[in-house]
Amino acid sequence: MQDPAAAATVPFITPYGELSILTGQSYDFVDPVTAQLLEPDQPRYNQLCIKDSLIVDGDDYRLKAARLCPRTREEKNRQRNYFDLCTAIHETESPRVQRPLDPEAKGSIEPEHRFEVNLEPDYFTEEKYALFHNYQYHVHKEGPDEVSRDGFKRFLCSGMGQTQRTNNDRSQKLGSYHQCYRLDGRLVAIGVLDLLPDCVSSVYLVYHQDVQEWSFGKLSALREISLAIEGNHQYYYMGYYIHSCGKMRYKNQYKPTFLLDLETYSWNLLDADHLARLSARKYVSMSLERQLRLPPRISSTSDDLGLDSAGLTKLQHYLRPGETSDAFGSFMPGIMTLDEVQNEIDLDGWRVKLSDFIIVRLDALRNWSTWDFKDPSSPKGVVAELAAALGPALVNQFILDFTR
């Protein structure tokens, strides 16, 4: 597979080094593993951080802080011309909020709310479960019988163990964690994360209905990007991206974005043209799109694209995946072609169980030699399709059971 970092035209430059940010994508029809390489959009990041600050600090605090500890001209210029995500994202956290002394009140000023973000092991607590229950019920509209403590434990509290190592003279946490967001001591959101040696993987996000307008999907992404940078991780995985799901559209706002082509394992820029193709089709492979010379939108397979009969057949299968009756004609990613099966798998020698005491090779079956690989209704065609899905390694390990 091509190194995603090699596809980046402009890396994510921070005071802490370079970070490549990846997400996965799934489509309505299939769930291919794809990825995105993102570049921060400074105005949008800055706007979100300011929104976070306004909500937490409150107008009264901000007015008093501006009066009691005004910024210098140099500080104002630096704020206008330079954006440091790792600094801005932590400004509203309670331990880092400035508390200048107010001579009139004879005490330090306090923000309107106390906001805390802590990285905790992915252990189960009743507090976390109550938040998960609220999120699933109000956001995902699940019924009371669909949410349970055991389900929550299996889904989000049973990941990897927690360890720690030193990477380039910096401490790095590894394992499964909950990044917990608390407002005035109340748990309002949880980011479920897997910290791996080279990446921070965003598994799931849970937030309370009371903070639904905070854009927690975007705010948590910024904080997780910051966590990846500070933890010396090279990549940030944002999880699945489903183009038809409105709740996930915010992920394509990170620029530049690259998606992985499952056909060639090459990276392709997610630009306006690519988005148009995702909107028009259930499955998109940019390598096949270029090979077939497809426009972003196509009304039918008979459009004049200059294709020969083989190309038109491939186009029909590509635009209408799953409509063919056999696996070999579906062009489904991961399925071997008929030629690959015939060249790489010894179907004649695949063992089959006929009874509790009889196991033979397939070529010992009567009529085996007369059946056609290309006929999906014949026993040989069915076995060939199964072999195409399993691959050579598994075919050599399994015995077919014809007794059931």
mmCIF file of N, CA and C in Angstrom, residues 114-200:
data_model
loop_
_atom_site.group_PDB
_atom_site.id
_atom_site.type_symbol
_atom_site.label_atom_id
_atom_site.label_comp_id
_atom_site.label_asym_id
_atom_site.label_seq_id
_atom_site.Cartn_x
_atom_site.Cartn_y
_atom_site.Cartn_z
ATOM 1 N N ARG A 114 -16.625 25.949 34.481
ATOM 2 C CA ARG A 114 -15.375 25.220 34.668
ATOM 3 C C ARG A 114 -15.345 24.070 33.659
ATOM 4 N N PHE A 115 -14.421 24.123 32.724
ATOM 5 C CA PHE A 115 -14.337 23.135 31.648
ATOM 6 C C PHE A 115 -13.058 22.321 31.811
ATOM 7 N N GLU A 116 -13.209 20.999 31.875
ATOM 8 C CA GLU A 116 -12.068 20.112 32.086
ATOM 9 C C GLU A 116 -12.095 18.972 31.070
ATOM 10 N N VAL A 117 -10.923 18.629 30.568
ATOM 11 C CA VAL A 117 -10.779 17.516 29.626
ATOM 12 C C VAL A 117 -9.698 16.594 30.163
ATOM 13 N N ASN A 118 -10.062 15.332 30.390
ATOM 14 C CA ASN A 118 -9.126 14.363 30.952
ATOM 15 C C ASN A 118 -9.125 13.078 30.126
ATOM 16 N N LEU A 119 -7.947 12.500 29.972
ATOM 17 C CA LEU A 119 -7.798 11.224 29.282
ATOM 18 C C LEU A 119 -7.779 10.121 30.330
ATOM 19 N N GLU A 120 -8.790 9.251 30.283
ATOM 20 C CA GLU A 120 -8.954 8.206 31.297
ATOM 21 C C GLU A 120 -8.973 6.830 30.635
ATOM 22 N N PRO A 121 -8.575 5.767 31.354
ATOM 23 C CA PRO A 121 -8.716 4.418 30.802
ATOM 24 C C PRO A 121 -10.169 4.130 30.450
ATOM 25 N N ASP A 122 -10.399 3.230 29.515
ATOM 26 C CA ASP A 122 -11.768 2.972 29.025
ATOM 27 C C ASP A 122 -12.548 2.067 29.984
ATOM 28 N N TYR A 123 -12.555 2.437 31.252
ATOM 29 C CA TYR A 123 -13.274 1.662 32.253
ATOM 30 C C TYR A 123 -14.754 2.049 32.273
ATOM 31 N N PHE A 124 -15.583 1.106 32.705
ATOM 32 C CA PHE A 124 -17.019 1.361 32.842
ATOM 33 C C PHE A 124 -17.296 2.090 34.145
ATOM 34 N N THR A 125 -18.159 3.112 34.085
ATOM 35 C CA THR A 125 -18.714 3.746 35.283
ATOM 36 C C THR A 125 -20.179 4.047 35.005
ATOM 37 N N GLU A 126 -20.951 4.166 36.047
ATOM 38 C CA GLU A 126 -22.365 4.497 35.882
ATOM 39 C C GLU A 126 -22.534 5.892 35.265
ATOM 40 N N GLU A 127 -21.615 6.805 35.577
ATOM 41 C CA GLU A 127 -21.665 8.153 35.008
ATOM 42 C C GLU A 127 -21.511 8.091 33.492
ATOM 43 N N LYS A 128 -20.574 7.287 33.021
ATOM 44 C CA LYS A 128 -20.363 7.154 31.575
ATOM 45 C C LYS A 128 -21.560 6.472 30.913
ATOM 46 N N TYR A 129 -22.099 5.452 31.569
ATOM 47 C CA TYR A 129 -23.235 4.749 30.981
ATOM 48 C C TYR A 129 -24.456 5.659 30.869
ATOM 49 N N ALA A 130 -24.676 6.504 31.877
ATOM 50 C CA ALA A 130 -25.818 7.428 31.829
ATOM 51 C C ALA A 130 -25.689 8.375 30.635
ATOM 52 N N LEU A 131 -24.480 8.842 30.366
ATOM 53 C CA LEU A 131 -24.258 9.716 29.218
ATOM 54 C C LEU A 131 -24.487 8.952 27.910
ATOM 55 N N PHE A 132 -23.982 7.731 27.826
ATOM 56 C CA PHE A 132 -24.170 6.895 26.635
ATOM 57 C C PHE A 132 -25.648 6.629 26.385
ATOM 58 N N HIS A 133 -26.384 6.351 27.440
ATOM 59 C CA HIS A 133 -27.825 6.089 27.322
ATOM 60 C C HIS A 133 -28.539 7.324 26.771
ATOM 61 N N ASN A 134 -28.186 8.501 27.296
ATOM 62 C CA ASN A 134 -28.805 9.741 26.818
ATOM 63 C C ASN A 134 -28.502 9.969 25.345
ATOM 64 N N TYR A 135 -27.263 9.723 24.937
ATOM 65 C CA TYR A 135 -26.855 9.953 23.553
ATOM 66 C C TYR A 135 -27.571 8.995 22.600
ATOM 67 N N GLN A 136 -27.597 7.727 22.940
ATOM 68 C CA GLN A 136 -28.225 6.747 22.056
ATOM 69 C C GLN A 136 -29.732 6.990 21.952
ATOM 70 N N TYR A 137 -30.329 7.423 23.052
ATOM 71 C CA TYR A 137 -31.786 7.619 23.078
ATOM 72 C C TYR A 137 -32.188 8.889 22.327
ATOM 73 N N HIS A 138 -31.469 9.992 22.566
ATOM 74 C CA HIS A 138 -31.886 11.281 22.001
ATOM 75 C C HIS A 138 -31.283 11.553 20.627
ATOM 76 N N VAL A 139 -30.065 11.091 20.379
ATOM 77 C CA VAL A 139 -29.412 11.379 19.101
ATOM 78 C C VAL A 139 -29.660 10.265 18.091
ATOM 79 N N HIS A 140 -29.493 9.013 18.516
ATOM 80 C CA HIS A 140 -29.690 7.880 17.604
ATOM 81 C C HIS A 140 -31.097 7.302 17.655
ATOM 82 N N LYS A 141 -31.933 7.858 18.542
ATOM 83 C CA LYS A 141 -33.347 7.473 18.623
ATOM 84 C C LYS A 141 -33.536 5.976 18.905
ATOM 85 N N GLU A 142 -32.647 5.398 19.704
ATOM 86 C CA GLU A 142 -32.805 3.999 20.083
ATOM 87 C C GLU A 142 -33.777 3.889 21.249
ATOM 88 N N GLY A 143 -34.523 2.791 21.293
ATOM 89 C CA GLY A 143 -35.474 2.567 22.362
ATOM 90 C C GLY A 143 -34.806 2.115 23.645
ATOM 91 N N PRO A 144 -35.522 2.182 24.775
ATOM 92 C CA PRO A 144 -34.941 1.782 26.072
ATOM 93 C C PRO A 144 -34.417 0.354 26.074
ATOM 94 N N ASP A 145 -35.065 -0.538 25.341
ATOM 95 C CA ASP A 145 -34.645 -1.932 25.323
ATOM 96 C C ASP A 145 -33.414 -2.169 24.454
ATOM 97 N N GLU A 146 -33.024 -1.161 23.661
ATOM 98 C CA GLU A 146 -31.879 -1.323 22.758
ATOM 99 C C GLU A 146 -30.564 -0.880 23.391
ATOM 100 N N VAL A 147 -30.626 -0.249 24.554
ATOM 101 C CA VAL A 147 -29.428 0.244 25.229
ATOM 102 C C VAL A 147 -29.282 -0.482 26.561
ATOM 103 N N SER A 148 -28.112 -1.054 26.798
ATOM 104 C CA SER A 148 -27.890 -1.802 28.043
ATOM 105 C C SER A 148 -26.466 -1.578 28.537
ATOM 106 N N ARG A 149 -26.266 -1.844 29.812
ATOM 107 C CA ARG A 149 -24.925 -1.726 30.390
ATOM 108 C C ARG A 149 -23.966 -2.717 29.753
ATOM 109 N N ASP A 150 -24.422 -3.945 29.560
ATOM 110 C CA ASP A 150 -23.548 -4.949 28.946
ATOM 111 C C ASP A 150 -23.168 -4.551 27.527
ATOM 112 N N GLY A 151 -24.129 -4.014 26.783
ATOM 113 C CA GLY A 151 -23.831 -3.567 25.426
ATOM 114 C C GLY A 151 -22.824 -2.435 25.413
ATOM 115 N N PHE A 152 -22.965 -1.490 26.342
ATOM 116 C CA PHE A 152 -22.025 -0.378 26.446
ATOM 117 C C PHE A 152 -20.626 -0.876 26.789
ATOM 118 N N LYS A 153 -20.562 -1.846 27.716
ATOM 119 C CA LYS A 153 -19.258 -2.399 28.106
ATOM 120 C C LYS A 153 -18.585 -3.078 26.919
ATOM 121 N N ARG A 154 -19.355 -3.887 26.176
ATOM 122 C CA ARG A 154 -18.771 -4.600 25.031
ATOM 123 C C ARG A 154 -18.352 -3.634 23.936
ATOM 124 N N PHE A 155 -19.157 -2.614 23.725
ATOM 125 C CA PHE A 155 -18.948 -1.698 22.603
ATOM 126 C C PHE A 155 -17.807 -0.714 22.858
ATOM 127 N N LEU A 156 -17.773 -0.114 24.034
ATOM 128 C CA LEU A 156 -16.868 1.009 24.257
ATOM 129 C C LEU A 156 -15.995 0.898 25.502
ATOM 130 N N CYS A 157 -16.081 -0.201 26.227
ATOM 131 C CA CYS A 157 -15.293 -0.322 27.460
ATOM 132 C C CYS A 157 -14.474 -1.615 27.511
ATOM 133 N N SER A 158 -14.194 -2.193 26.386
ATOM 134 C CA SER A 158 -13.473 -3.471 26.389
ATOM 135 C C SER A 158 -12.390 -3.474 25.320
ATOM 136 N N GLY A 159 -11.659 -2.363 25.241
ATOM 137 C CA GLY A 159 -10.606 -2.261 24.240
ATOM 138 C C GLY A 159 -9.294 -2.826 24.734
ATOM 139 N N MET A 160 -8.216 -2.230 24.282
ATOM 140 C CA MET A 160 -6.883 -2.683 24.665
ATOM 141 C C MET A 160 -6.529 -2.187 26.062
ATOM 142 N N GLY A 161 -5.561 -2.833 26.657
ATOM 143 C CA GLY A 161 -5.059 -2.365 27.937
ATOM 144 C C GLY A 161 -4.252 -1.088 27.744
ATOM 145 N N GLN A 162 -3.908 -0.450 28.857
ATOM 146 C CA GLN A 162 -3.192 0.822 28.782
ATOM 147 C C GLN A 162 -1.713 0.611 29.143
ATOM 148 N N THR A 163 -0.831 1.137 28.323
ATOM 149 C CA THR A 163 0.600 1.088 28.587
ATOM 150 C C THR A 163 1.199 2.456 28.268
ATOM 151 N N GLN A 164 2.489 2.568 28.474
ATOM 152 C CA GLN A 164 3.182 3.821 28.196
ATOM 153 C C GLN A 164 4.593 3.506 27.731
ATOM 154 N N ARG A 165 5.087 4.303 26.786
ATOM 155 C CA ARG A 165 6.444 4.114 26.294
ATOM 156 C C ARG A 165 7.067 5.474 26.018
ATOM 157 N N THR A 166 8.356 5.476 25.745
ATOM 158 C CA THR A 166 9.065 6.699 25.381
ATOM 159 C C THR A 166 9.348 6.664 23.895
ATOM 160 N N ASN A 167 8.933 7.709 23.187
ATOM 161 C CA ASN A 167 9.123 7.805 21.749
ATOM 162 C C ASN A 167 9.816 9.127 21.443
ATOM 163 N N ASN A 168 11.045 9.043 20.947
ATOM 164 C CA ASN A 168 11.827 10.266 20.652
ATOM 165 C C ASN A 168 11.913 11.170 21.871
ATOM 166 N N ASP A 169 12.228 10.566 23.004
ATOM 167 C CA ASP A 169 12.422 11.290 24.267
ATOM 168 C C ASP A 169 11.141 11.927 24.792
ATOM 169 N N ARG A 170 9.995 11.517 24.261
ATOM 170 C CA ARG A 170 8.712 12.026 24.763
ATOM 171 C C ARG A 170 7.844 10.867 25.189
ATOM 172 N N SER A 171 7.126 11.049 26.297
ATOM 173 C CA SER A 171 6.245 9.999 26.808
ATOM 174 C C SER A 171 5.038 9.836 25.891
ATOM 175 N N GLN A 172 4.664 8.597 25.640
ATOM 176 C CA GLN A 172 3.556 8.314 24.731
ATOM 177 C C GLN A 172 2.663 7.233 25.340
ATOM 178 N N LYS A 173 1.380 7.568 25.531
ATOM 179 C CA LYS A 173 0.428 6.604 26.051
ATOM 180 C C LYS A 173 -0.085 5.716 24.919
ATOM 181 N N LEU A 174 -0.302 4.440 25.222
ATOM 182 C CA LEU A 174 -0.838 3.487 24.261
ATOM 183 C C LEU A 174 -1.999 2.734 24.888
ATOM 184 N N GLY A 175 -2.947 2.319 24.048
ATOM 185 C CA GLY A 175 -4.091 1.547 24.543
ATOM 186 C C GLY A 175 -5.414 2.248 24.257
ATOM 187 N N SER A 176 -6.478 1.784 24.899
ATOM 188 C CA SER A 176 -7.823 2.325 24.700
ATOM 189 C C SER A 176 -8.167 3.274 25.843
ATOM 190 N N TYR A 177 -8.666 4.446 25.481
ATOM 191 C CA TYR A 177 -8.937 5.482 26.473
ATOM 192 C C TYR A 177 -10.268 6.164 26.207
ATOM 193 N N HIS A 178 -10.773 6.824 27.242
ATOM 194 C CA HIS A 178 -11.923 7.718 27.128
ATOM 195 C C HIS A 178 -11.419 9.139 27.380
ATOM 196 N N GLN A 179 -11.570 10.018 26.399
ATOM 197 C CA GLN A 179 -11.280 11.434 26.623
ATOM 198 C C GLN A 179 -12.569 12.076 27.129
ATOM 199 N N CYS A 180 -12.588 12.409 28.410
ATOM 200 C CA CYS A 180 -13.819 12.850 29.078
ATOM 201 C C CYS A 180 -13.861 14.371 29.183
ATOM 202 N N TYR A 181 -14.996 14.935 28.771
ATOM 203 C CA TYR A 181 -15.230 16.381 28.809
ATOM 204 C C TYR A 181 -16.232 16.671 29.921
ATOM 205 N N ARG A 182 -15.841 17.511 30.874
ATOM 206 C CA ARG A 182 -16.715 17.839 31.996
ATOM 207 C C ARG A 182 -16.936 19.345 32.059
ATOM 208 N N LEU A 183 -18.193 19.720 32.250
ATOM 209 C CA LEU A 183 -18.592 21.119 32.387
ATOM 210 C C LEU A 183 -19.170 21.302 33.776
ATOM 211 N N ASP A 184 -18.490 22.120 34.592
ATOM 212 C CA ASP A 184 -18.886 22.328 35.987
ATOM 213 C C ASP A 184 -18.993 20.994 36.729
ATOM 214 N N GLY A 185 -18.048 20.102 36.442
ATOM 215 C CA GLY A 185 -18.001 18.815 37.116
ATOM 216 C C GLY A 185 -18.908 17.753 36.530
ATOM 217 N N ARG A 186 -19.735 18.093 35.580
ATOM 218 C CA ARG A 186 -20.691 17.162 34.982
ATOM 219 C C ARG A 186 -20.138 16.601 33.672
ATOM 220 N N LEU A 187 -20.164 15.299 33.507
ATOM 221 C CA LEU A 187 -19.684 14.660 32.293
ATOM 222 C C LEU A 187 -20.663 14.956 31.153
ATOM 223 N N VAL A 188 -20.179 15.645 30.104
ATOM 224 C CA VAL A 188 -21.059 16.035 28.998
ATOM 225 C C VAL A 188 -20.675 15.379 27.676
ATOM 226 N N ALA A 189 -19.470 14.802 27.589
ATOM 227 C CA ALA A 189 -19.058 14.153 26.345
ATOM 228 C C ALA A 189 -17.913 13.194 26.617
ATOM 229 N N ILE A 190 -17.828 12.169 25.767
ATOM 230 C CA ILE A 190 -16.733 11.194 25.836
ATOM 231 C C ILE A 190 -16.255 10.917 24.417
ATOM 232 N N GLY A 191 -14.959 11.055 24.190
ATOM 233 C CA GLY A 191 -14.352 10.612 22.945
ATOM 234 C C GLY A 191 -13.653 9.297 23.195
ATOM 235 N N VAL A 192 -14.083 8.246 22.518
ATOM 236 C CA VAL A 192 -13.486 6.917 22.696
ATOM 237 C C VAL A 192 -12.333 6.778 21.709
ATOM 238 N N LEU A 193 -11.129 6.533 22.233
ATOM 239 C CA LEU A 193 -9.922 6.571 21.411
ATOM 240 C C LEU A 193 -9.075 5.314 21.591
ATOM 241 N N ASP A 194 -8.427 4.901 20.515
ATOM 242 C CA ASP A 194 -7.366 3.899 20.570
ATOM 243 C C ASP A 194 -6.065 4.611 20.248
ATOM 244 N N LEU A 195 -5.140 4.613 21.203
ATOM 245 C CA LEU A 195 -3.836 5.234 20.985
ATOM 246 C C LEU A 195 -2.857 4.143 20.583
ATOM 247 N N LEU A 196 -2.404 4.184 19.338
ATOM 248 C CA LEU A 196 -1.485 3.207 18.787
ATOM 249 C C LEU A 196 -0.118 3.847 18.602
ATOM 250 N N PRO A 197 0.932 3.057 18.392
ATOM 251 C CA PRO A 197 2.268 3.658 18.289
ATOM 252 C C PRO A 197 2.366 4.777 17.264
ATOM 253 N N ASP A 198 1.676 4.648 16.136
ATOM 254 C CA ASP A 198 1.805 5.642 15.075
ATOM 255 C C ASP A 198 0.566 6.502 14.881
ATOM 256 N N CYS A 199 -0.508 6.233 15.613
ATOM 257 C CA CYS A 199 -1.722 7.000 15.325
ATOM 258 C C CYS A 199 -2.640 7.082 16.532
ATOM 259 N N VAL A 200 -3.503 8.092 16.490
ATOM 260 C CA VAL A 200 -4.650 8.205 17.395
ATOM 261 C C VAL A 200 -5.880 7.869 16.567
#
